[in-house]
Amino acid sequence: MRGKFITFEGIDGSGKTTIASLLHKKLGSRSVLTFEPTDSWIGRSVGKAIEEGRDAITIALLFMADRREHIKEIEKWLSEGKIVICDRFMDSTFAYQSEHMNMENAEKWLRTVHSPFMLIPDLTFLLRISPEKAMERIKGRRHEAYEYEDFLRRVQENYLRIASMEKERIVVIDAERSKEEIMERCLEILTKRNLI
Ligand code: TMP
């Protein structure tokens, strides 16, 4: 039987990486934990392009090239019946790059580029947190290019707009709760939808 594909999304500092790995621990070897950008040379090139301040369209194309390759791996795991848990996926591109690209109809263009190789997750958890709290959480770590409060606020607005258009697939989770409460809520939803 084909596996299930679950993605975690949210602004930097939302805690999605912690929850994704807790879920993987809970599900054990039935599941695969993966993330984007990947640690392949294509995935690493995105970080390099951001560091070098490359053009926003170049960066968007690199994120999508990385995803195209990643989807092939994800498809393989799904065909083996695995529950694939992915820390960031296509919604990250729609939410972040449409903000970064400063281009009219950016999200529409991003969706068009994606259309020949789109893989729709069975469920997406969007971890929602106030940008102030998110900044507080990431204060100690090395600043990445997108980790500024105003930018994250706009990215989160994009995420919430996308979630309001795809109410069935995207479940918004209050990420200001404890990780135990967040896990409980995620497990409850996954069980209800027969995904685990
Ligand atoms: P991470 O903090 O989850 O490792 O993600 C690294 C950064 O990459 C984060 O600031 C979000 C950004 N990102 C995009 O802008 N677009 C994408 O498609 C992905 C996957 C990540």
CSV table of C-alpha atoms and ligand atoms in Angstrom, one decimal:
chain,number,residue,atom,x,y,z
A,1,MET,CA,0.0,0.0,0.0
A,2,ARG,CA,1.2,3.5,-0.8
A,3,GLY,CA,2.5,5.4,2.2
A,4,LYS,CA,1.4,8.8,3.4
A,5,PHE,CA,3.0,12.2,3.0
A,6,ILE,CA,3.0,14.6,5.9
A,7,THR,CA,4.6,18.0,5.8
A,8,PHE,CA,5.5,20.6,8.4
A,9,GLU,CA,5.5,24.3,7.7
A,10,GLY,CA,6.0,27.5,9.6
A,11,ILE,CA,8.2,30.5,9.8
A,12,ASP,CA,11.7,30.2,11.2
A,13,GLY,CA,11.5,29.6,15.0
A,14,SER,CA,8.0,28.1,14.8
A,15,GLY,CA,9.4,24.8,16.2
A,16,LYS,CA,8.4,22.6,13.3
A,17,THR,CA,11.8,20.8,13.2
A,18,THR,CA,11.3,19.7,16.8
A,19,ILE,CA,7.8,18.4,16.3
A,20,ALA,CA,8.7,16.7,13.0
A,21,SER,CA,11.5,14.8,14.7
A,22,LEU,CA,9.3,13.9,17.7
A,23,LEU,CA,6.7,12.5,15.4
A,24,HIS,CA,9.3,10.5,13.6
A,25,LYS,CA,10.5,9.1,16.9
A,26,LYS,CA,7.0,8.2,17.9
A,27,LEU,CA,6.3,6.4,14.5
A,28,GLY,CA,9.6,4.6,14.4
A,29,SER,CA,10.7,2.7,11.3
A,30,ARG,CA,7.3,3.0,9.6
A,31,SER,CA,8.3,6.6,8.9
A,32,VAL,CA,11.1,8.5,7.2
A,33,LEU,CA,12.1,12.0,8.3
A,34,THR,CA,13.3,14.3,5.6
A,35,PHE,CA,13.7,18.0,5.1
A,36,GLU,CA,14.2,20.8,2.6
A,37,PRO,CA,16.5,22.3,1.5
A,38,THR,CA,18.0,18.8,1.3
A,39,ASP,CA,21.6,18.1,2.0
A,40,SER,CA,22.4,17.2,-1.6
A,41,TRP,CA,24.7,19.5,-3.6
A,42,ILE,CA,21.6,21.1,-5.1
A,43,GLY,CA,20.1,21.7,-1.7
A,44,ARG,CA,23.4,23.1,-0.4
A,45,SER,CA,23.7,25.4,-3.4
A,46,VAL,CA,20.5,27.2,-2.3
A,47,GLY,CA,22.2,28.2,1.0
A,48,LYS,CA,25.2,29.3,-1.0
A,49,ALA,CA,23.1,31.4,-3.4
A,50,ILE,CA,21.3,33.1,-0.4
A,51,GLU,CA,24.7,33.7,1.3
A,52,GLU,CA,26.1,35.3,-1.8
A,53,GLY,CA,23.0,37.5,-2.2
A,54,ARG,CA,22.1,36.0,-5.6
A,55,ASP,CA,18.9,37.0,-7.5
A,56,ALA,CA,15.6,36.0,-5.9
A,57,ILE,CA,14.4,34.2,-9.0
A,58,THR,CA,17.7,32.2,-9.2
A,59,ILE,CA,17.1,31.2,-5.5
A,60,ALA,CA,13.5,30.2,-6.2
A,61,LEU,CA,14.6,28.1,-9.1
A,62,LEU,CA,17.2,26.4,-7.0
A,63,PHE,CA,14.7,25.6,-4.2
A,64,MET,CA,12.4,24.1,-6.9
A,65,ALA,CA,15.3,22.1,-8.6
A,66,ASP,CA,16.1,20.7,-5.2
A,67,ARG,CA,12.5,19.7,-4.7
A,68,ARG,CA,12.2,18.1,-8.0
A,69,GLU,CA,15.0,15.7,-7.1
A,70,HIS,CA,13.7,15.3,-3.6
A,71,ILE,CA,10.2,14.3,-4.9
A,72,LYS,CA,11.8,11.3,-6.7
A,73,GLU,CA,13.1,10.1,-3.3
A,74,ILE,CA,9.8,10.8,-1.6
A,75,GLU,CA,7.9,8.9,-4.3
A,76,LYS,CA,10.2,5.9,-3.7
A,77,TRP,CA,9.6,5.9,0.1
A,78,LEU,CA,5.8,6.3,-0.5
A,79,SER,CA,5.9,3.3,-2.9
A,80,GLU,CA,7.5,1.3,-0.1
A,81,GLY,CA,4.5,2.2,2.1
A,82,LYS,CA,6.4,4.6,4.4
A,83,ILE,CA,4.9,7.6,6.3
A,84,VAL,CA,7.1,10.4,4.9
A,85,ILE,CA,7.5,13.3,7.3
A,86,CYS,CA,9.0,16.3,5.6
A,87,ASP,CA,10.2,19.4,7.4
A,88,ARG,CA,9.4,22.1,4.8
A,89,PHE,CA,8.0,21.5,1.3
A,90,MET,CA,6.3,23.4,-1.5
A,91,ASP,CA,4.4,25.8,0.7
A,92,SER,CA,7.7,27.2,2.0
A,93,THR,CA,8.5,28.2,-1.6
A,94,PHE,CA,5.0,29.8,-2.0
A,95,ALA,CA,5.2,31.6,1.3
A,96,TYR,CA,8.9,32.7,1.3
A,97,GLN,CA,9.8,33.2,-2.3
A,98,SER,CA,6.7,35.1,-3.3
A,99,GLU,CA,7.7,37.6,-0.6
A,100,HIS,CA,11.4,37.6,-1.6
A,101,MET,CA,10.9,37.9,-5.4
A,102,ASN,CA,9.2,41.2,-5.5
A,103,MET,CA,7.4,40.3,-8.7
A,104,GLU,CA,3.8,40.7,-9.5
A,105,ASN,CA,1.9,37.3,-9.4
A,106,ALA,CA,5.0,35.6,-8.0
A,107,GLU,CA,3.0,32.8,-6.4
A,108,LYS,CA,1.2,32.1,-9.6
A,109,TRP,CA,4.5,31.8,-11.4
A,110,LEU,CA,5.9,29.6,-8.7
A,111,ARG,CA,2.9,27.3,-9.0
A,112,THR,CA,3.2,27.2,-12.8
A,113,VAL,CA,6.9,26.2,-12.6
A,114,HIS,CA,5.9,23.5,-10.1
A,115,SER,CA,3.0,22.1,-12.0
A,116,PRO,CA,4.8,19.4,-14.1
A,117,PHE,CA,6.2,17.8,-10.9
A,118,MET,CA,3.8,18.7,-8.1
A,119,LEU,CA,3.3,16.2,-5.3
A,120,ILE,CA,0.4,17.2,-3.0
A,121,PRO,CA,0.9,16.2,0.7
A,122,ASP,CA,-1.8,14.2,2.4
A,123,LEU,CA,-1.6,16.6,5.3
A,124,THR,CA,0.3,19.7,6.1
A,125,PHE,CA,0.7,21.1,9.6
A,126,LEU,CA,1.3,24.8,9.7
A,127,LEU,CA,2.8,25.9,13.0
A,128,ARG,CA,1.6,29.4,13.8
A,129,ILE,CA,3.5,31.6,16.2
A,130,SER,CA,3.8,35.3,16.7
A,131,PRO,CA,6.8,36.7,14.7
A,132,GLU,CA,8.0,38.3,18.0
A,133,LYS,CA,8.1,35.0,19.8
A,134,ALA,CA,9.7,33.3,16.8
A,135,MET,CA,12.5,35.9,16.7
A,136,GLU,CA,12.9,35.4,20.5
A,137,ARG,CA,13.4,31.7,19.9
A,138,ILE,CA,16.0,32.1,17.2
A,139,LYS,CA,17.8,34.9,18.9
A,140,GLY,CA,20.8,32.7,19.9
A,141,ARG,CA,21.5,31.1,16.6
A,142,ARG,CA,23.3,32.3,13.5
A,143,HIS,CA,21.1,34.7,11.6
A,144,GLU,CA,19.9,33.3,8.3
A,145,ALA,CA,18.9,35.6,5.4
A,146,TYR,CA,15.2,35.5,6.1
A,147,GLU,CA,15.2,35.8,9.8
A,148,TYR,CA,13.8,39.3,10.3
A,149,GLU,CA,10.6,40.1,12.1
A,150,ASP,CA,8.9,42.1,9.3
A,151,PHE,CA,9.8,39.5,6.7
A,152,LEU,CA,8.6,36.6,8.8
A,153,ARG,CA,5.4,38.5,9.5
A,154,ARG,CA,4.7,38.7,5.8
A,155,VAL,CA,5.7,35.1,5.2
A,156,GLN,CA,3.3,34.0,7.9
A,157,GLU,CA,0.5,36.0,6.3
A,158,ASN,CA,1.2,34.2,3.1
A,159,TYR,CA,1.1,30.9,4.8
A,160,LEU,CA,-2.2,31.7,6.5
A,161,ARG,CA,-3.7,32.9,3.2
A,162,ILE,CA,-2.7,29.6,1.5
A,163,ALA,CA,-4.1,27.7,4.5
A,164,SER,CA,-7.4,29.5,4.2
A,165,MET,CA,-7.6,28.4,0.5
A,166,GLU,CA,-6.7,24.7,1.3
A,167,LYS,CA,-8.6,24.1,4.5
A,168,GLU,CA,-8.8,20.3,4.1
A,169,ARG,CA,-5.0,19.8,3.5
A,170,ILE,CA,-3.5,22.4,5.8
A,171,VAL,CA,-4.2,22.3,9.5
A,172,VAL,CA,-3.0,25.4,11.5
A,173,ILE,CA,-1.5,24.5,14.9
A,174,ASP,CA,-0.9,27.0,17.7
A,175,ALA,CA,2.9,26.7,18.1
A,176,GLU,CA,2.9,28.8,21.2
A,177,ARG,CA,1.7,25.8,23.2
A,178,SER,CA,4.1,23.3,24.8
A,179,LYS,CA,5.6,20.7,22.5
A,180,GLU,CA,3.7,17.9,24.4
A,181,GLU,CA,0.4,19.7,23.6
A,182,ILE,CA,1.4,20.2,20.0
A,183,MET,CA,2.4,16.6,19.6
A,184,GLU,CA,-0.9,15.5,21.1
A,185,ARG,CA,-2.9,17.6,18.8
A,186,CYS,CA,-0.9,16.4,15.7
A,187,LEU,CA,-1.4,12.8,16.7
A,188,GLU,CA,-5.1,13.3,17.3
A,189,ILE,CA,-5.5,14.8,13.8
A,190,LEU,CA,-3.4,12.1,12.1
A,191,THR,CA,-5.3,9.3,13.8
A,192,LYS,CA,-8.7,10.9,12.9
A,193,ARG,CA,-7.7,11.1,9.3
A,194,ASN,CA,-6.3,7.5,9.2
A,195,LEU,CA,-2.9,8.7,8.3
A,196,ILE,CA,-1.0,6.8,11.0
B,1,TMP,P1,15.1,25.8,7.9
B,1,TMP,O1,15.3,26.9,8.8
B,1,TMP,O2,13.8,25.1,8.0
B,1,TMP,O3,16.3,24.8,7.7
B,1,TMP,O4,15.0,26.5,6.4
B,1,TMP,C1,16.0,27.2,5.9
B,1,TMP,C2,15.5,28.5,5.3
B,1,TMP,O5,15.2,28.3,3.9
B,1,TMP,C3,14.4,29.1,6.0
B,1,TMP,O6,14.6,30.5,6.2
B,1,TMP,C4,13.2,29.0,5.0
B,1,TMP,C5,13.9,28.9,3.7
B,1,TMP,N1,13.2,28.2,2.6
B,1,TMP,C6,12.7,29.0,1.6
B,1,TMP,O7,12.7,30.2,1.6
B,1,TMP,N2,12.0,28.3,0.6
B,1,TMP,C7,11.9,27.0,0.5
B,1,TMP,O8,11.3,26.4,-0.4
B,1,TMP,C8,12.5,26.2,1.6
B,1,TMP,C9,12.4,24.7,1.5
B,1,TMP,C10,13.1,26.9,2.6
